Amino acid sequence: MTFFRKLVPSFGMGMASVFLLSLALHFWGLSRFNTLVFDETYYVKYAYNYLTHTPLFDAHPPLGKYAIALGISIGNYFHFGQDTVNSLAGTELSPISYRWLNALTGSLLPLVVGGIAYQLTHRPSYALIAALFTTCDGLFLVESRYALINIYLVFFGLLGQLFFLSALEQQRGGRWVWLALSGICLGASVGVKWNGLAFLLGIYLIWICAWAMRWAQRGRGAEGQKGRGAEGQSPLQNLTRVNLLEILFYFGVIPALIYYLVWIPHLQINTERGFWELHQQILGFHERMQNGPKVHPYCSKWYSWPLIVRPVVYLYETASNTTEFVPSLPPLPAGTAKVIYDVHAMGNPALWWLSAIAILLLVGELAKRVWVWVTTSGNLDRSAVYFPGQKELWCVLYLVLNYAANFLPWIKVTRCTFIYLYMGGVIFAFLALAWLVERWLHSPRPRLRAMGVTAIFLILVAFVFWLPVYLGLPLSPQSFQIRMWFPSWI
């Protein structure tokens, strides 16, 4: 108990420090590029259309654009950054007005990830490492510094997962509140983009696995439960207390209702099509979209995402000096650039590559446990050691299934896809890496502790090294080139 009292203040200070770092990274120089960056060209205009009740067609659900519109409305009311404005969306807007809410959402994301990590293990050090890793990723930083919508999809999806995990620790009487909040957030995630359904799929998969394990244990008899008195308090056991009707209501009916409600303002503005007709039109748009560099130069295959084979350049401008107005249009003649401003939507290479290894290690660990459990039907004492007696199983199963739910469905997608579609999956890979690093740091073996420290050091160094292409800081051509390790990164 004395140790716990000493740990809580340091944990709180640690999480507060991570949040302040995240806040500074997201809000520093938010209005530096007084233009529409990448898909801001669409989303800021759509958001302004909602504010002016102008009809529009968008290939995604409208919630993300509502959020940008809300940011514009609040920003204009409080006159955020009115000294820097542009009229690229059809009216004079300051970049801060259409970016600040995204930046705030991105700043809060490490706290949500840390909350998930804590709910999984109740280990403050794991939560702190997971939050730090999320703060030190470049793709999440870039996506939330501009008026784009992927950050809302991930934020609502992870918040729904956090509420779901919180519900598992509640008694039946108080559980419904957290389950309802989870369903609302997951419906909101789908209301940003359809791939928000992956967060719902992850919950369904873990619930099915929990019930399958319970039935398998019953088949082996009561002897398999000996020596596992605390198992009744595990999240997997608590999950089987959620019955099918509750799952269907909280993770079927409620998300569907929220999703429908999200469309009401859009349908009131765009009266020429009904709900189902509009969805057929959107589905047809995605089905007709082809793949390859002719469609978009930064299309990338799903299997290339974990390795960061093809990141996306959101902004590239050249200038003769650091005081010249940016963006400079038209671009300077070839060979005359002295300063490069580049915004690369790419992950932290050290974090992404180590996370890819970590998720593979967890898949291997899970496969080993399942194999031992299946092949030891005659030795209940031995099988209990591997599956499902250890608390680590819950964390491994949760991370692997949610990663698979957010990543593997992209195998069947044939249209042009981009690396930012991996954001929902890679966050669970971050959690997997943080889980391993936290275990290594607490290991009695010096080599494992050194591995944990080295992993954190490499991630921090890599983040600082590539930070200029996340924030769009001025670089010399030589400094830019040393950060582009592969031709496919340019």
PDB file of N, CA and C in Angstrom, residues 38-124:
ATOM      1  N   PHE A  38      -3.524  19.015 -48.316  1.00  0.00           N
ATOM      2  CA  PHE A  38      -4.020  17.688 -48.696  1.00  0.00           C
ATOM      3  C   PHE A  38      -5.558  17.690 -48.732  1.00  0.00           C
ATOM      4  N   ASP A  39      -6.215  16.809 -47.963  1.00  0.00           N
ATOM      5  CA  ASP A  39      -7.676  16.698 -48.033  1.00  0.00           C
ATOM      6  C   ASP A  39      -8.408  17.815 -47.303  1.00  0.00           C
ATOM      7  N   GLU A  40      -7.679  18.760 -46.720  1.00  0.00           N
ATOM      8  CA  GLU A  40      -8.349  19.965 -46.243  1.00  0.00           C
ATOM      9  C   GLU A  40      -9.082  20.651 -47.395  1.00  0.00           C
ATOM     10  N   THR A  41      -8.579  20.461 -48.600  1.00  0.00           N
ATOM     11  CA  THR A  41      -9.223  21.035 -49.779  1.00  0.00           C
ATOM     12  C   THR A  41     -10.694  20.647 -49.850  1.00  0.00           C
ATOM     13  N   TYR A  42     -10.991  19.407 -49.436  1.00  0.00           N
ATOM     14  CA  TYR A  42     -12.375  18.931 -49.435  1.00  0.00           C
ATOM     15  C   TYR A  42     -13.062  19.192 -48.097  1.00  0.00           C
ATOM     16  N   TYR A  43     -12.420  18.777 -47.028  1.00  0.00           N
ATOM     17  CA  TYR A  43     -13.117  18.727 -45.735  1.00  0.00           C
ATOM     18  C   TYR A  43     -13.440  20.107 -45.177  1.00  0.00           C
ATOM     19  N   VAL A  44     -12.560  21.073 -45.365  1.00  0.00           N
ATOM     20  CA  VAL A  44     -12.855  22.430 -44.887  1.00  0.00           C
ATOM     21  C   VAL A  44     -14.007  23.025 -45.697  1.00  0.00           C
ATOM     22  N   LYS A  45     -14.009  22.775 -46.989  1.00  0.00           N
ATOM     23  CA  LYS A  45     -15.106  23.272 -47.823  1.00  0.00           C
ATOM     24  C   LYS A  45     -16.418  22.594 -47.447  1.00  0.00           C
ATOM     25  N   TYR A  46     -16.377  21.275 -47.214  1.00  0.00           N
ATOM     26  CA  TYR A  46     -17.595  20.576 -46.801  1.00  0.00           C
ATOM     27  C   TYR A  46     -18.097  21.120 -45.462  1.00  0.00           C
ATOM     28  N   ALA A  47     -17.172  21.353 -44.546  1.00  0.00           N
ATOM     29  CA  ALA A  47     -17.556  21.880 -43.235  1.00  0.00           C
ATOM     30  C   ALA A  47     -18.231  23.248 -43.382  1.00  0.00           C
ATOM     31  N   TYR A  48     -17.659  24.070 -44.241  1.00  0.00           N
ATOM     32  CA  TYR A  48     -18.268  25.389 -44.449  1.00  0.00           C
ATOM     33  C   TYR A  48     -19.627  25.258 -45.135  1.00  0.00           C
ATOM     34  N   ASN A  49     -19.778  24.270 -45.995  1.00  0.00           N
ATOM     35  CA  ASN A  49     -21.075  24.012 -46.623  1.00  0.00           C
ATOM     36  C   ASN A  49     -22.137  23.683 -45.574  1.00  0.00           C
ATOM     37  N   TYR A  50     -21.749  22.917 -44.568  1.00  0.00           N
ATOM     38  CA  TYR A  50     -22.707  22.597 -43.501  1.00  0.00           C
ATOM     39  C   TYR A  50     -23.102  23.859 -42.740  1.00  0.00           C
ATOM     40  N   LEU A  51     -22.150  24.748 -42.518  1.00  0.00           N
ATOM     41  CA  LEU A  51     -22.447  25.984 -41.797  1.00  0.00           C
ATOM     42  C   LEU A  51     -23.359  26.908 -42.604  1.00  0.00           C
ATOM     43  N   THR A  52     -23.248  26.832 -43.927  1.00  0.00           N
ATOM     44  CA  THR A  52     -24.062  27.710 -44.781  1.00  0.00           C
ATOM     45  C   THR A  52     -25.254  26.973 -45.388  1.00  0.00           C
ATOM     46  N   HIS A  53     -25.447  25.716 -44.987  1.00  0.00           N
ATOM     47  CA  HIS A  53     -26.566  24.903 -45.487  1.00  0.00           C
ATOM     48  C   HIS A  53     -26.541  24.783 -47.012  1.00  0.00           C
ATOM     49  N   THR A  54     -25.333  24.549 -47.535  1.00  0.00           N
ATOM     50  CA  THR A  54     -25.147  24.378 -48.966  1.00  0.00           C
ATOM     51  C   THR A  54     -25.059  22.884 -49.303  1.00  0.00           C
ATOM     52  N   PRO A  55     -25.833  22.387 -50.243  1.00  0.00           N
ATOM     53  CA  PRO A  55     -25.787  20.958 -50.585  1.00  0.00           C
ATOM     54  C   PRO A  55     -24.395  20.522 -51.042  1.00  0.00           C
ATOM     55  N   LEU A  56     -24.046  19.269 -50.771  1.00  0.00           N
ATOM     56  CA  LEU A  56     -22.743  18.736 -51.128  1.00  0.00           C
ATOM     57  C   LEU A  56     -22.829  17.218 -51.235  1.00  0.00           C
ATOM     58  N   PHE A  57     -21.852  16.631 -51.913  1.00  0.00           N
ATOM     59  CA  PHE A  57     -21.686  15.174 -51.905  1.00  0.00           C
ATOM     60  C   PHE A  57     -20.324  14.854 -51.346  1.00  0.00           C
ATOM     61  N   ASP A  58     -20.285  13.907 -50.421  1.00  0.00           N
ATOM     62  CA  ASP A  58     -19.043  13.456 -49.816  1.00  0.00           C
ATOM     63  C   ASP A  58     -19.056  11.937 -49.808  1.00  0.00           C
ATOM     64  N   ALA A  59     -17.900  11.340 -50.006  1.00  0.00           N
ATOM     65  CA  ALA A  59     -17.804   9.878 -50.076  1.00  0.00           C
ATOM     66  C   ALA A  59     -17.701   9.232 -48.707  1.00  0.00           C
ATOM     67  N   HIS A  60     -17.808  10.021 -47.636  1.00  0.00           N
ATOM     68  CA  HIS A  60     -17.731   9.480 -46.277  1.00  0.00           C
ATOM     69  C   HIS A  60     -18.886  10.026 -45.443  1.00  0.00           C
ATOM     70  N   PRO A  61     -19.234   9.351 -44.351  1.00  0.00           N
ATOM     71  CA  PRO A  61     -20.242   9.903 -43.436  1.00  0.00           C
ATOM     72  C   PRO A  61     -19.824  11.279 -42.934  1.00  0.00           C
ATOM     73  N   PRO A  62     -20.760  12.061 -42.400  1.00  0.00           N
ATOM     74  CA  PRO A  62     -20.498  13.493 -42.197  1.00  0.00           C
ATOM     75  C   PRO A  62     -19.916  13.909 -40.843  1.00  0.00           C
ATOM     76  N   LEU A  63     -19.789  13.008 -39.861  1.00  0.00           N
ATOM     77  CA  LEU A  63     -19.461  13.459 -38.508  1.00  0.00           C
ATOM     78  C   LEU A  63     -18.128  14.187 -38.433  1.00  0.00           C
ATOM     79  N   GLY A  64     -17.126  13.708 -39.155  1.00  0.00           N
ATOM     80  CA  GLY A  64     -15.823  14.381 -39.128  1.00  0.00           C
ATOM     81  C   GLY A  64     -15.902  15.813 -39.620  1.00  0.00           C
ATOM     82  N   LYS A  65     -16.711  16.045 -40.646  1.00  0.00           N
ATOM     83  CA  LYS A  65     -16.879  17.404 -41.162  1.00  0.00           C
ATOM     84  C   LYS A  65     -17.705  18.265 -40.222  1.00  0.00           C
ATOM     85  N   TYR A  66     -18.660  17.639 -39.505  1.00  0.00           N
ATOM     86  CA  TYR A  66     -19.373  18.392 -38.473  1.00  0.00           C
ATOM     87  C   TYR A  66     -18.384  18.924 -37.439  1.00  0.00           C
ATOM     88  N   ALA A  67     -17.438  18.089 -37.045  1.00  0.00           N
ATOM     89  CA  ALA A  67     -16.455  18.501 -36.028  1.00  0.00           C
ATOM     90  C   ALA A  67     -15.626  19.675 -36.527  1.00  0.00           C
ATOM     91  N   ILE A  68     -15.189  19.602 -37.786  1.00  0.00           N
ATOM     92  CA  ILE A  68     -14.424  20.718 -38.354  1.00  0.00           C
ATOM     93  C   ILE A  68     -15.285  21.976 -38.413  1.00  0.00           C
ATOM     94  N   ALA A  69     -16.558  21.803 -38.788  1.00  0.00           N
ATOM     95  CA  ALA A  69     -17.476  22.947 -38.821  1.00  0.00           C
ATOM     96  C   ALA A  69     -17.653  23.546 -37.435  1.00  0.00           C
ATOM     97  N   LEU A  70     -17.749  22.687 -36.422  1.00  0.00           N
ATOM     98  CA  LEU A  70     -17.850  23.178 -35.045  1.00  0.00           C
ATOM     99  C   LEU A  70     -16.610  23.972 -34.671  1.00  0.00           C
ATOM    100  N   GLY A  71     -15.449  23.475 -35.056  1.00  0.00           N
ATOM    101  CA  GLY A  71     -14.211  24.195 -34.776  1.00  0.00           C
ATOM    102  C   GLY A  71     -14.179  25.547 -35.456  1.00  0.00           C
ATOM    103  N   ILE A  72     -14.634  25.595 -36.711  1.00  0.00           N
ATOM    104  CA  ILE A  72     -14.679  26.876 -37.428  1.00  0.00           C
ATOM    105  C   ILE A  72     -15.629  27.845 -36.736  1.00  0.00           C
ATOM    106  N   SER A  73     -16.800  27.349 -36.350  1.00  0.00           N
ATOM    107  CA  SER A  73     -17.791  28.207 -35.703  1.00  0.00           C
ATOM    108  C   SER A  73     -17.267  28.793 -34.399  1.00  0.00           C
ATOM    109  N   ILE A  74     -16.672  27.933 -33.560  1.00  0.00           N
ATOM    110  CA  ILE A  74     -16.129  28.414 -32.285  1.00  0.00           C
ATOM    111  C   ILE A  74     -14.930  29.327 -32.529  1.00  0.00           C
ATOM    112  N   GLY A  75     -14.068  28.932 -33.484  1.00  0.00           N
ATOM    113  CA  GLY A  75     -12.882  29.733 -33.774  1.00  0.00           C
ATOM    114  C   GLY A  75     -13.229  31.125 -34.264  1.00  0.00           C
ATOM    115  N   ASN A  76     -14.246  31.209 -35.120  1.00  0.00           N
ATOM    116  CA  ASN A  76     -14.654  32.534 -35.607  1.00  0.00           C
ATOM    117  C   ASN A  76     -15.320  33.358 -34.507  1.00  0.00           C
ATOM    118  N   TYR A  77     -16.029  32.687 -33.613  1.00  0.00           N
ATOM    119  CA  TYR A  77     -16.707  33.403 -32.526  1.00  0.00           C
ATOM    120  C   TYR A  77     -15.686  34.040 -31.585  1.00  0.00           C
ATOM    121  N   PHE A  78     -14.607  33.287 -31.294  1.00  0.00           N
ATOM    122  CA  PHE A  78     -13.582  33.815 -30.391  1.00  0.00           C
ATOM    123  C   PHE A  78     -12.433  34.469 -31.146  1.00  0.00           C
ATOM    124  N   HIS A  79     -12.568  34.564 -32.475  1.00  0.00           N
ATOM    125  CA  HIS A  79     -11.583  35.265 -33.315  1.00  0.00           C
ATOM    126  C   HIS A  79     -10.186  34.646 -33.183  1.00  0.00           C
ATOM    127  N   PHE A  80     -10.114  33.303 -33.293  1.00  0.00           N
ATOM    128  CA  PHE A  80      -8.815  32.629 -33.267  1.00  0.00           C
ATOM    129  C   PHE A  80      -8.014  32.994 -34.514  1.00  0.00           C
ATOM    130  N   GLY A  81      -6.801  33.487 -34.323  1.00  0.00           N
ATOM    131  CA  GLY A  81      -5.855  33.678 -35.421  1.00  0.00           C
ATOM    132  C   GLY A  81      -6.357  34.515 -36.570  1.00  0.00           C
ATOM    133  N   GLN A  82      -7.120  35.548 -36.292  1.00  0.00           N
ATOM    134  CA  GLN A  82      -7.698  36.364 -37.368  1.00  0.00           C
ATOM    135  C   GLN A  82      -6.654  37.200 -38.104  1.00  0.00           C
ATOM    136  N   ASP A  83      -5.423  37.247 -37.590  1.00  0.00           N
ATOM    137  CA  ASP A  83      -4.379  37.976 -38.293  1.00  0.00           C
ATOM    138  C   ASP A  83      -3.868  37.204 -39.509  1.00  0.00           C
ATOM    139  N   THR A  84      -4.181  35.897 -39.578  1.00  0.00           N
ATOM    140  CA  THR A  84      -3.788  35.061 -40.714  1.00  0.00           C
ATOM    141  C   THR A  84      -5.026  34.381 -41.256  1.00  0.00           C
ATOM    142  N   VAL A  85      -5.461  34.772 -42.454  1.00  0.00           N
ATOM    143  CA  VAL A  85      -6.685  34.210 -43.028  1.00  0.00           C
ATOM    144  C   VAL A  85      -6.462  33.904 -44.504  1.00  0.00           C
ATOM    145  N   ASN A  86      -7.332  33.041 -45.041  1.00  0.00           N
ATOM    146  CA  ASN A  86      -7.367  32.788 -46.477  1.00  0.00           C
ATOM    147  C   ASN A  86      -8.822  32.576 -46.886  1.00  0.00           C
ATOM    148  N   SER A  87      -9.084  32.661 -48.165  1.00  0.00           N
ATOM    149  CA  SER A  87     -10.453  32.503 -48.675  1.00  0.00           C
ATOM    150  C   SER A  87     -10.579  31.272 -49.567  1.00  0.00           C
ATOM    151  N   LEU A  88      -9.756  30.267 -49.349  1.00  0.00           N
ATOM    152  CA  LEU A  88      -9.715  29.085 -50.205  1.00  0.00           C
ATOM    153  C   LEU A  88     -10.952  28.210 -50.059  1.00  0.00           C
ATOM    154  N   ALA A  89     -11.681  28.355 -48.958  1.00  0.00           N
ATOM    155  CA  ALA A  89     -12.901  27.563 -48.750  1.00  0.00           C
ATOM    156  C   ALA A  89     -14.146  28.322 -49.182  1.00  0.00           C
ATOM    157  N   GLY A  90     -13.974  29.484 -49.794  1.00  0.00           N
ATOM    158  CA  GLY A  90     -15.116  30.271 -50.246  1.00  0.00           C
ATOM    159  C   GLY A  90     -15.440  31.432 -49.353  1.00  0.00           C
ATOM    160  N   THR A  91     -14.752  31.544 -48.221  1.00  0.00           N
ATOM    161  CA  THR A  91     -14.911  32.664 -47.299  1.00  0.00           C
ATOM    162  C   THR A  91     -13.609  32.817 -46.529  1.00  0.00           C
ATOM    163  N   GLU A  92     -13.430  33.936 -45.897  1.00  0.00           N
ATOM    164  CA  GLU A  92     -12.188  34.161 -45.155  1.00  0.00           C
ATOM    165  C   GLU A  92     -12.204  33.362 -43.854  1.00  0.00           C
ATOM    166  N   LEU A  93     -11.236  32.465 -43.730  1.00  0.00           N
ATOM    167  CA  LEU A  93     -11.089  31.648 -42.527  1.00  0.00           C
ATOM    168  C   LEU A  93      -9.626  31.636 -42.111  1.00  0.00           C
ATOM    169  N   SER A  94      -9.388  31.603 -40.819  1.00  0.00           N
ATOM    170  CA  SER A  94      -8.025  31.441 -40.334  1.00  0.00           C
ATOM    171  C   SER A  94      -7.711  29.953 -40.242  1.00  0.00           C
ATOM    172  N   PRO A  95      -6.491  29.530 -40.569  1.00  0.00           N
ATOM    173  CA  PRO A  95      -6.137  28.114 -40.456  1.00  0.00           C
ATOM    174  C   PRO A  95      -6.372  27.551 -39.054  1.00  0.00           C
ATOM    175  N   ILE A  96      -6.146  28.382 -38.037  1.00  0.00           N
ATOM    176  CA  ILE A  96      -6.368  27.896 -36.670  1.00  0.00           C
ATOM    177  C   ILE A  96      -7.829  27.543 -36.458  1.00  0.00           C
ATOM    178  N   SER A  97      -8.744  28.296 -37.057  1.00  0.00           N
ATOM    179  CA  SER A  97     -10.170  28.051 -36.824  1.00  0.00           C
ATOM    180  C   SER A  97     -10.591  26.679 -37.326  1.00  0.00           C
ATOM    181  N   TYR A  98     -10.002  26.199 -38.416  1.00  0.00           N
ATOM    182  CA  TYR A  98     -10.409  24.882 -38.907  1.00  0.00           C
ATOM    183  C   TYR A  98      -9.456  23.763 -38.514  1.00  0.00           C
ATOM    184  N   ARG A  99      -8.433  24.088 -37.707  1.00  0.00           N
ATOM    185  CA  ARG A  99      -7.492  23.050 -37.278  1.00  0.00           C
ATOM    186  C   ARG A  99      -7.462  22.814 -35.767  1.00  0.00           C
ATOM    187  N   TRP A 100      -7.906  23.767 -34.970  1.00  0.00           N
ATOM    188  CA  TRP A 100      -7.654  23.672 -33.531  1.00  0.00           C
ATOM    189  C   TRP A 100      -8.379  22.503 -32.882  1.00  0.00           C
ATOM    190  N   LEU A 101      -9.592  22.179 -33.310  1.00  0.00           N
ATOM    191  CA  LEU A 101     -10.315  21.079 -32.675  1.00  0.00           C
ATOM    192  C   LEU A 101      -9.666  19.737 -33.008  1.00  0.00           C
ATOM    193  N   ASN A 102      -9.155  19.597 -34.233  1.00  0.00           N
ATOM    194  CA  ASN A 102      -8.382  18.400 -34.573  1.00  0.00           C
ATOM    195  C   ASN A 102      -7.152  18.277 -33.680  1.00  0.00           C
ATOM    196  N   ALA A 103      -6.461  19.402 -33.485  1.00  0.00           N
ATOM    197  CA  ALA A 103      -5.256  19.396 -32.663  1.00  0.00           C
ATOM    198  C   ALA A 103      -5.575  19.019 -31.216  1.00  0.00           C
ATOM    199  N   LEU A 104      -6.675  19.524 -30.696  1.00  0.00           N
ATOM    200  CA  LEU A 104      -7.070  19.176 -29.334  1.00  0.00           C
ATOM    201  C   LEU A 104      -7.410  17.693 -29.225  1.00  0.00           C
ATOM    202  N   THR A 105      -8.124  17.177 -30.207  1.00  0.00           N
ATOM    203  CA  THR A 105      -8.470  15.756 -30.207  1.00  0.00           C
ATOM    204  C   THR A 105      -7.217  14.894 -30.262  1.00  0.00           C
ATOM    205  N   GLY A 106      -6.278  15.268 -31.129  1.00  0.00           N
ATOM    206  CA  GLY A 106      -5.024  14.529 -31.197  1.00  0.00           C
ATOM    207  C   GLY A 106      -4.223  14.612 -29.919  1.00  0.00           C
ATOM    208  N   SER A 107      -4.290  15.760 -29.241  1.00  0.00           N
ATOM    209  CA  SER A 107      -3.573  15.923 -27.973  1.00  0.00           C
ATOM    210  C   SER A 107      -4.118  14.997 -26.896  1.00  0.00           C
ATOM    211  N   LEU A 108      -5.422  14.742 -26.938  1.00  0.00           N
ATOM    212  CA  LEU A 108      -6.067  13.893 -25.931  1.00  0.00           C
ATOM    213  C   LEU A 108      -5.889  12.401 -26.209  1.00  0.00           C
ATOM    214  N   LEU A 109      -5.557  12.053 -27.453  1.00  0.00           N
ATOM    215  CA  LEU A 109      -5.485  10.641 -27.818  1.00  0.00           C
ATOM    216  C   LEU A 109      -4.505   9.832 -26.958  1.00  0.00           C
ATOM    217  N   PRO A 110      -3.288  10.338 -26.635  1.00  0.00           N
ATOM    218  CA  PRO A 110      -2.400   9.550 -25.773  1.00  0.00           C
ATOM    219  C   PRO A 110      -3.017   9.211 -24.412  1.00  0.00           C
ATOM    220  N   LEU A 111      -3.872  10.096 -23.876  1.00  0.00           N
ATOM    221  CA  LEU A 111      -4.520   9.795 -22.601  1.00  0.00           C
ATOM    222  C   LEU A 111      -5.515   8.644 -22.764  1.00  0.00           C
ATOM    223  N   VAL A 112      -6.213   8.612 -23.884  1.00  0.00           N
ATOM    224  CA  VAL A 112      -7.156   7.520 -24.133  1.00  0.00           C
ATOM    225  C   VAL A 112      -6.401   6.198 -24.287  1.00  0.00           C
ATOM    226  N   VAL A 113      -5.297   6.230 -25.031  1.00  0.00           N
ATOM    227  CA  VAL A 113      -4.491   5.015 -25.206  1.00  0.00           C
ATOM    228  C   VAL A 113      -3.909   4.563 -23.869  1.00  0.00           C
ATOM    229  N   GLY A 114      -3.432   5.527 -23.080  1.00  0.00           N
ATOM    230  CA  GLY A 114      -2.939   5.186 -21.748  1.00  0.00           C
ATOM    231  C   GLY A 114      -4.029   4.604 -20.877  1.00  0.00           C
ATOM    232  N   GLY A 115      -5.258   5.123 -20.999  1.00  0.00           N
ATOM    233  CA  GLY A 115      -6.384   4.579 -20.250  1.00  0.00           C
ATOM    234  C   GLY A 115      -6.688   3.147 -20.637  1.00  0.00           C
ATOM    235  N   ILE A 116      -6.620   2.832 -21.930  1.00  0.00           N
ATOM    236  CA  ILE A 116      -6.838   1.459 -22.385  1.00  0.00           C
ATOM    237  C   ILE A 116      -5.767   0.542 -21.815  1.00  0.00           C
ATOM    238  N   ALA A 117      -4.520   0.985 -21.870  1.00  0.00           N
ATOM    239  CA  ALA A 117      -3.419   0.177 -21.333  1.00  0.00           C
ATOM    240  C   ALA A 117      -3.615  -0.084 -19.848  1.00  0.00           C
ATOM    241  N   TYR A 118      -4.041   0.930 -19.114  1.00  0.00           N
ATOM    242  CA  TYR A 118      -4.246   0.742 -17.672  1.00  0.00           C
ATOM    243  C   TYR A 118      -5.415  -0.203 -17.400  1.00  0.00           C
ATOM    244  N   GLN A 119      -6.494  -0.068 -18.156  1.00  0.00           N
ATOM    245  CA  GLN A 119      -7.639  -0.946 -17.953  1.00  0.00           C
ATOM    246  C   GLN A 119      -7.300  -2.392 -18.282  1.00  0.00           C
ATOM    247  N   LEU A 120      -6.379  -2.601 -19.194  1.00  0.00           N
ATOM    248  CA  LEU A 120      -6.000  -3.966 -19.558  1.00  0.00           C
ATOM    249  C   LEU A 120      -5.207  -4.667 -18.470  1.00  0.00           C
ATOM    250  N   THR A 121      -4.329  -3.941 -17.789  1.00  0.00           N
ATOM    251  CA  THR A 121      -3.387  -4.575 -16.862  1.00  0.00           C
ATOM    252  C   THR A 121      -3.361  -3.964 -15.471  1.00  0.00           C
ATOM    253  N   HIS A 122      -3.900  -2.749 -15.322  1.00  0.00           N
ATOM    254  CA  HIS A 122      -3.809  -1.988 -14.069  1.00  0.00           C
ATOM    255  C   HIS A 122      -2.356  -1.756 -13.669  1.00  0.00           C
ATOM    256  N   ARG A 123      -1.514  -1.593 -14.665  1.00  0.00           N
ATOM    257  CA  ARG A 123      -0.095  -1.292 -14.425  1.00  0.00           C
ATOM    258  C   ARG A 123       0.169   0.133 -14.913  1.00  0.00           C
ATOM    259  N   PRO A 124       0.406   1.073 -13.994  1.00  0.00           N
ATOM    260  CA  PRO A 124       0.630   2.475 -14.404  1.00  0.00           C
ATOM    261  C   PRO A 124       1.799   2.642 -15.363  1.00  0.00           C
TER     262      PRO A 124
END
